[in-house]
Amino acid sequence: MLTSLLAATTTVDALTFAIAAAVVLSGSVGVVVARNPVHSALMLVMTLFGVAVLFVEQQANFLAAVQVIVYAGAIVVLFLFVIMFLGVDREESLEKEPLRAQRPLAAGLIVLGLAGLLLMGFGAHWSVGAKSVAGPSRNQAGGDVAALGKSVFTTYLFAFEITSALLVIAVVGAVVLARRPGGVLGGADSDPDEPADDAPSPTEEVSP
Amino acid sequence: MGSLLGLGDPLYAHGVHWVELLIVVIKVLVAFGALLVSVMLMIWFERKVISDMQARVGPNRAGPWGLLQTLADGIKLFFKEDLLPERADRTVFKLAPYLSILPAFLSFAIVPVGGLVTVFGHRFELQVADPPVGILFLLAMSSISVYGVMLAGWSSGSKYPLLGSVRASAQMISYEAALGLTVTMVVLLAGSLSTRAIVEHQSHTFFGSWYLIHTGILPFFLFMIAITAELTRPPFDLVEAEQELVGGFNTEYSSIRFALFFMAEFMNTITMSAIVVTLFLGGPDGPTPHVFILSWVVPVLWFLGKTLVFLFIYVWLRAALPRLRYDQLMDLGWKVLIPLSLGWVLVLAAFLVGRWWGVGVMLALFAAAGLLFRSVMVGSERDEAIEAPGAPEPGATPELGAPGMVR
């Protein structure tokens, strides 16, 4: 199975895949392991980049670009923004256990998930890449952008519009919730416990 | 992997062998060197033009007309002590300058500098890469460049850099929306995301077919404002407002790391000027005499000339305009640029369907804008009427410097 997979790709493709996969894996391990929330967010960016490279390798260029623009460029930036603002950008001790039994539970779920993945991998062909995203788009005139645009705005138009309506409703809802009865948005003086004027300390770690 | 580099480039038509690889490597090296040299010249150009506008002499000691001043400054910065603040997050502090200079380098890759060139039987485009997602790559890189500024401010572990970086990220995210929408208009007309295709669509008649005219001039100005804010250049340089924030996000940086931020800023200015030329002024398009070697040099000269105009405009803006206040900046981004560009996208799309559709949508938008404006006015009048009898609420004043819209 693995040899047939390797035979179908070129050396460059295999090498790119190996590097990107290593980046993705190390990044996602880093998200969990890093003690500082900001470092975790950075590792998440690294993971997203690796995934974008994997998308490019599957000739899904548009998806790769959107992945970087939306996730790395907007969502994680907002994460960081919130982390910096709420002042939770301090290192957390891993010894403390806020939720009991979460670790054994997590370990059990990981084992279960991996077992399921392996079962699927050995039991069926589709999970090892027999079906490629690049298939239909490669033969089209406008490439994957045209293919994606056509399917989003014809076949899946309703789902697409519903999703956009959902996002608009979420934004309006957030504005309504953040609004004070007096007509003023929650401003600088609304949270007295927020350490807005304190000097920020990225780390509690004292440098030697 | 050929798709990443560009299916449009005739270089890859016969597969990728070592000759093609060599050509690509040479292209990358030339672009890299040219960018570095142009950054050096740009800093000199900016200082000279600014001092001319302020009736000063400017740098005139190092080299002819002070041309080597930047080089001298660079060497000086290189040999200065590299300070690391005690409360800094070391890894991120060291990483941040590279995060800001890397996107600056990469985003120039998609700019078409000239037409097609044939060297030893190999025909290729004068641009480093022509990916099918072209202009989206620029948006991706400009959204990545937020990280450099943001992390630099945060990791310094001090007050003013953090404020600067928070301002920077809010500003860049706010103007990214307007930037994306104006790019959408160009993409709508070109029917392709590839920068090469965008340039080729504009190259039929000189000036007449440029998207500057075809998109209706307004998007060009919207784009100019949006990228000026995205570059955090004056009058939108609240990120490093020295009267308020010492030096902004790079206060704690010194030596070569500071130089990297400085270089990234100027490199981004050059790249963005080139992008404006690509999107709205036809890139290397211009009258070309068909004389032996000139046929490929002249488009490059056209491109350089147009880019230089925009570089001058940036310097001019810096010399002429005062800095905006933070709430004015946010108002401009969210209440003016985004609605205008969104409306213009709709109008343009309707015009692509048919002339009467376009006119109809335009009138409908005018009516909707009028209604919205009137309702906002009525609402604010009512608010004032309610608040007038009692004492004015302390929270009602606009928050200066605090990015209230995010909280």
PDB file of N, CA and C in Angstrom, chain B residues 112-117 126 277 283-286 288 294-307:
ATOM      1  N   PRO B 112       4.683  41.015 -11.693  1.00  0.00           N
ATOM      2  CA  PRO B 112       5.252  40.910 -13.039  1.00  0.00           C
ATOM      3  C   PRO B 112       6.065  42.166 -13.363  1.00  0.00           C
ATOM      4  N   VAL B 113       7.368  41.967 -13.508  1.00  0.00           N
ATOM      5  CA  VAL B 113       8.259  43.112 -13.706  1.00  0.00           C
ATOM      6  C   VAL B 113       8.334  43.488 -15.182  1.00  0.00           C
ATOM      7  N   GLY B 114       8.224  42.486 -16.055  1.00  0.00           N
ATOM      8  CA  GLY B 114       8.316  42.759 -17.470  1.00  0.00           C
ATOM      9  C   GLY B 114       7.545  41.726 -18.262  1.00  0.00           C
ATOM     10  N   GLY B 115       7.770  41.702 -19.554  1.00  0.00           N
ATOM     11  CA  GLY B 115       7.073  40.738 -20.404  1.00  0.00           C
ATOM     12  C   GLY B 115       7.795  39.406 -20.459  1.00  0.00           C
ATOM     13  N   LEU B 116       7.728  38.760 -21.597  1.00  0.00           N
ATOM     14  CA  LEU B 116       8.402  37.470 -21.767  1.00  0.00           C
ATOM     15  C   LEU B 116       9.809  37.698 -22.307  1.00  0.00           C
ATOM     16  N   VAL B 117      10.730  36.869 -21.857  1.00  0.00           N
ATOM     17  CA  VAL B 117      12.114  36.987 -22.282  1.00  0.00           C
ATOM     18  C   VAL B 117      12.570  35.629 -22.793  1.00  0.00           C
ATOM     19  N   LEU B 126       9.152  37.494 -16.818  1.00  0.00           N
ATOM     20  CA  LEU B 126      10.002  38.280 -15.919  1.00  0.00           C
ATOM     21  C   LEU B 126       9.282  38.495 -14.594  1.00  0.00           C
ATOM     22  N   VAL B 277       0.760  49.304  -9.179  1.00  0.00           N
ATOM     23  CA  VAL B 277       1.045  49.407 -10.604  1.00  0.00           C
ATOM     24  C   VAL B 277       0.505  48.186 -11.334  1.00  0.00           C
ATOM     25  N   GLY B 283       0.847  47.337 -14.957  1.00  0.00           N
ATOM     26  CA  GLY B 283       2.176  46.774 -14.748  1.00  0.00           C
ATOM     27  C   GLY B 283       3.183  47.297 -15.745  1.00  0.00           C
ATOM     28  N   PRO B 284       3.841  46.412 -16.486  1.00  0.00           N
ATOM     29  CA  PRO B 284       4.870  46.860 -17.443  1.00  0.00           C
ATOM     30  C   PRO B 284       4.279  47.347 -18.767  1.00  0.00           C
ATOM     31  N   ASP B 285       2.981  47.618 -18.807  1.00  0.00           N
ATOM     32  CA  ASP B 285       2.350  48.021 -20.055  1.00  0.00           C
ATOM     33  C   ASP B 285       2.756  49.444 -20.442  1.00  0.00           C
ATOM     34  N   GLY B 286       3.022  49.637 -21.721  1.00  0.00           N
ATOM     35  CA  GLY B 286       3.388  50.957 -22.222  1.00  0.00           C
ATOM     36  C   GLY B 286       3.847  50.841 -23.655  1.00  0.00           C
ATOM     37  N   THR B 288       5.968  50.307 -26.638  1.00  0.00           N
ATOM     38  CA  THR B 288       7.261  49.637 -26.731  1.00  0.00           C
ATOM     39  C   THR B 288       7.765  49.674 -28.164  1.00  0.00           C
ATOM     40  N   LEU B 294      15.638  46.309 -27.051  1.00  0.00           N
ATOM     41  CA  LEU B 294      14.757  47.185 -26.271  1.00  0.00           C
ATOM     42  C   LEU B 294      13.401  46.562 -25.995  1.00  0.00           C
ATOM     43  N   SER B 295      12.991  45.609 -26.823  1.00  0.00           N
ATOM     44  CA  SER B 295      11.627  45.103 -26.718  1.00  0.00           C
ATOM     45  C   SER B 295      11.352  44.469 -25.354  1.00  0.00           C
ATOM     46  N   TRP B 296      12.372  44.027 -24.654  1.00  0.00           N
ATOM     47  CA  TRP B 296      12.078  43.545 -23.309  1.00  0.00           C
ATOM     48  C   TRP B 296      12.554  44.507 -22.222  1.00  0.00           C
ATOM     49  N   VAL B 297      13.459  45.420 -22.563  1.00  0.00           N
ATOM     50  CA  VAL B 297      13.926  46.370 -21.546  1.00  0.00           C
ATOM     51  C   VAL B 297      12.879  47.450 -21.287  1.00  0.00           C
ATOM     52  N   VAL B 298      12.220  47.891 -22.374  1.00  0.00           N
ATOM     53  CA  VAL B 298      11.297  49.015 -22.234  1.00  0.00           C
ATOM     54  C   VAL B 298      10.134  48.729 -21.265  1.00  0.00           C
ATOM     55  N   PRO B 299       9.475  47.556 -21.346  1.00  0.00           N
ATOM     56  CA  PRO B 299       8.442  47.275 -20.342  1.00  0.00           C
ATOM     57  C   PRO B 299       8.951  47.344 -18.907  1.00  0.00           C
ATOM     58  N   VAL B 300      10.171  46.866 -18.690  1.00  0.00           N
ATOM     59  CA  VAL B 300      10.741  46.926 -17.345  1.00  0.00           C
ATOM     60  C   VAL B 300      10.912  48.380 -16.913  1.00  0.00           C
ATOM     61  N   LEU B 301      11.351  49.211 -17.875  1.00  0.00           N
ATOM     62  CA  LEU B 301      11.515  50.630 -17.555  1.00  0.00           C
ATOM     63  C   LEU B 301      10.170  51.268 -17.242  1.00  0.00           C
ATOM     64  N   TRP B 302       9.137  50.901 -18.010  1.00  0.00           N
ATOM     65  CA  TRP B 302       7.799  51.415 -17.738  1.00  0.00           C
ATOM     66  C   TRP B 302       7.382  51.049 -16.325  1.00  0.00           C
ATOM     67  N   PHE B 303       7.614  49.780 -15.977  1.00  0.00           N
ATOM     68  CA  PHE B 303       7.236  49.295 -14.652  1.00  0.00           C
ATOM     69  C   PHE B 303       7.958  50.084 -13.562  1.00  0.00           C
ATOM     70  N   LEU B 304       9.282  50.257 -13.766  1.00  0.00           N
ATOM     71  CA  LEU B 304      10.066  50.974 -12.753  1.00  0.00           C
ATOM     72  C   LEU B 304       9.601  52.417 -12.631  1.00  0.00           C
ATOM     73  N   GLY B 305       9.313  53.029 -13.774  1.00  0.00           N
ATOM     74  CA  GLY B 305       8.887  54.428 -13.762  1.00  0.00           C
ATOM     75  C   GLY B 305       7.583  54.604 -12.998  1.00  0.00           C
ATOM     76  N   LYS B 306       6.614  53.715 -13.287  1.00  0.00           N
ATOM     77  CA  LYS B 306       5.324  53.813 -12.607  1.00  0.00           C
ATOM     78  C   LYS B 306       5.480  53.582 -11.109  1.00  0.00           C
ATOM     79  N   THR B 307       6.324  52.596 -10.756  1.00  0.00           N
ATOM     80  CA  THR B 307       6.528  52.313  -9.334  1.00  0.00           C
ATOM     81  C   THR B 307       7.142  53.507  -8.629  1.00  0.00           C
TER      82      THR B 307
END
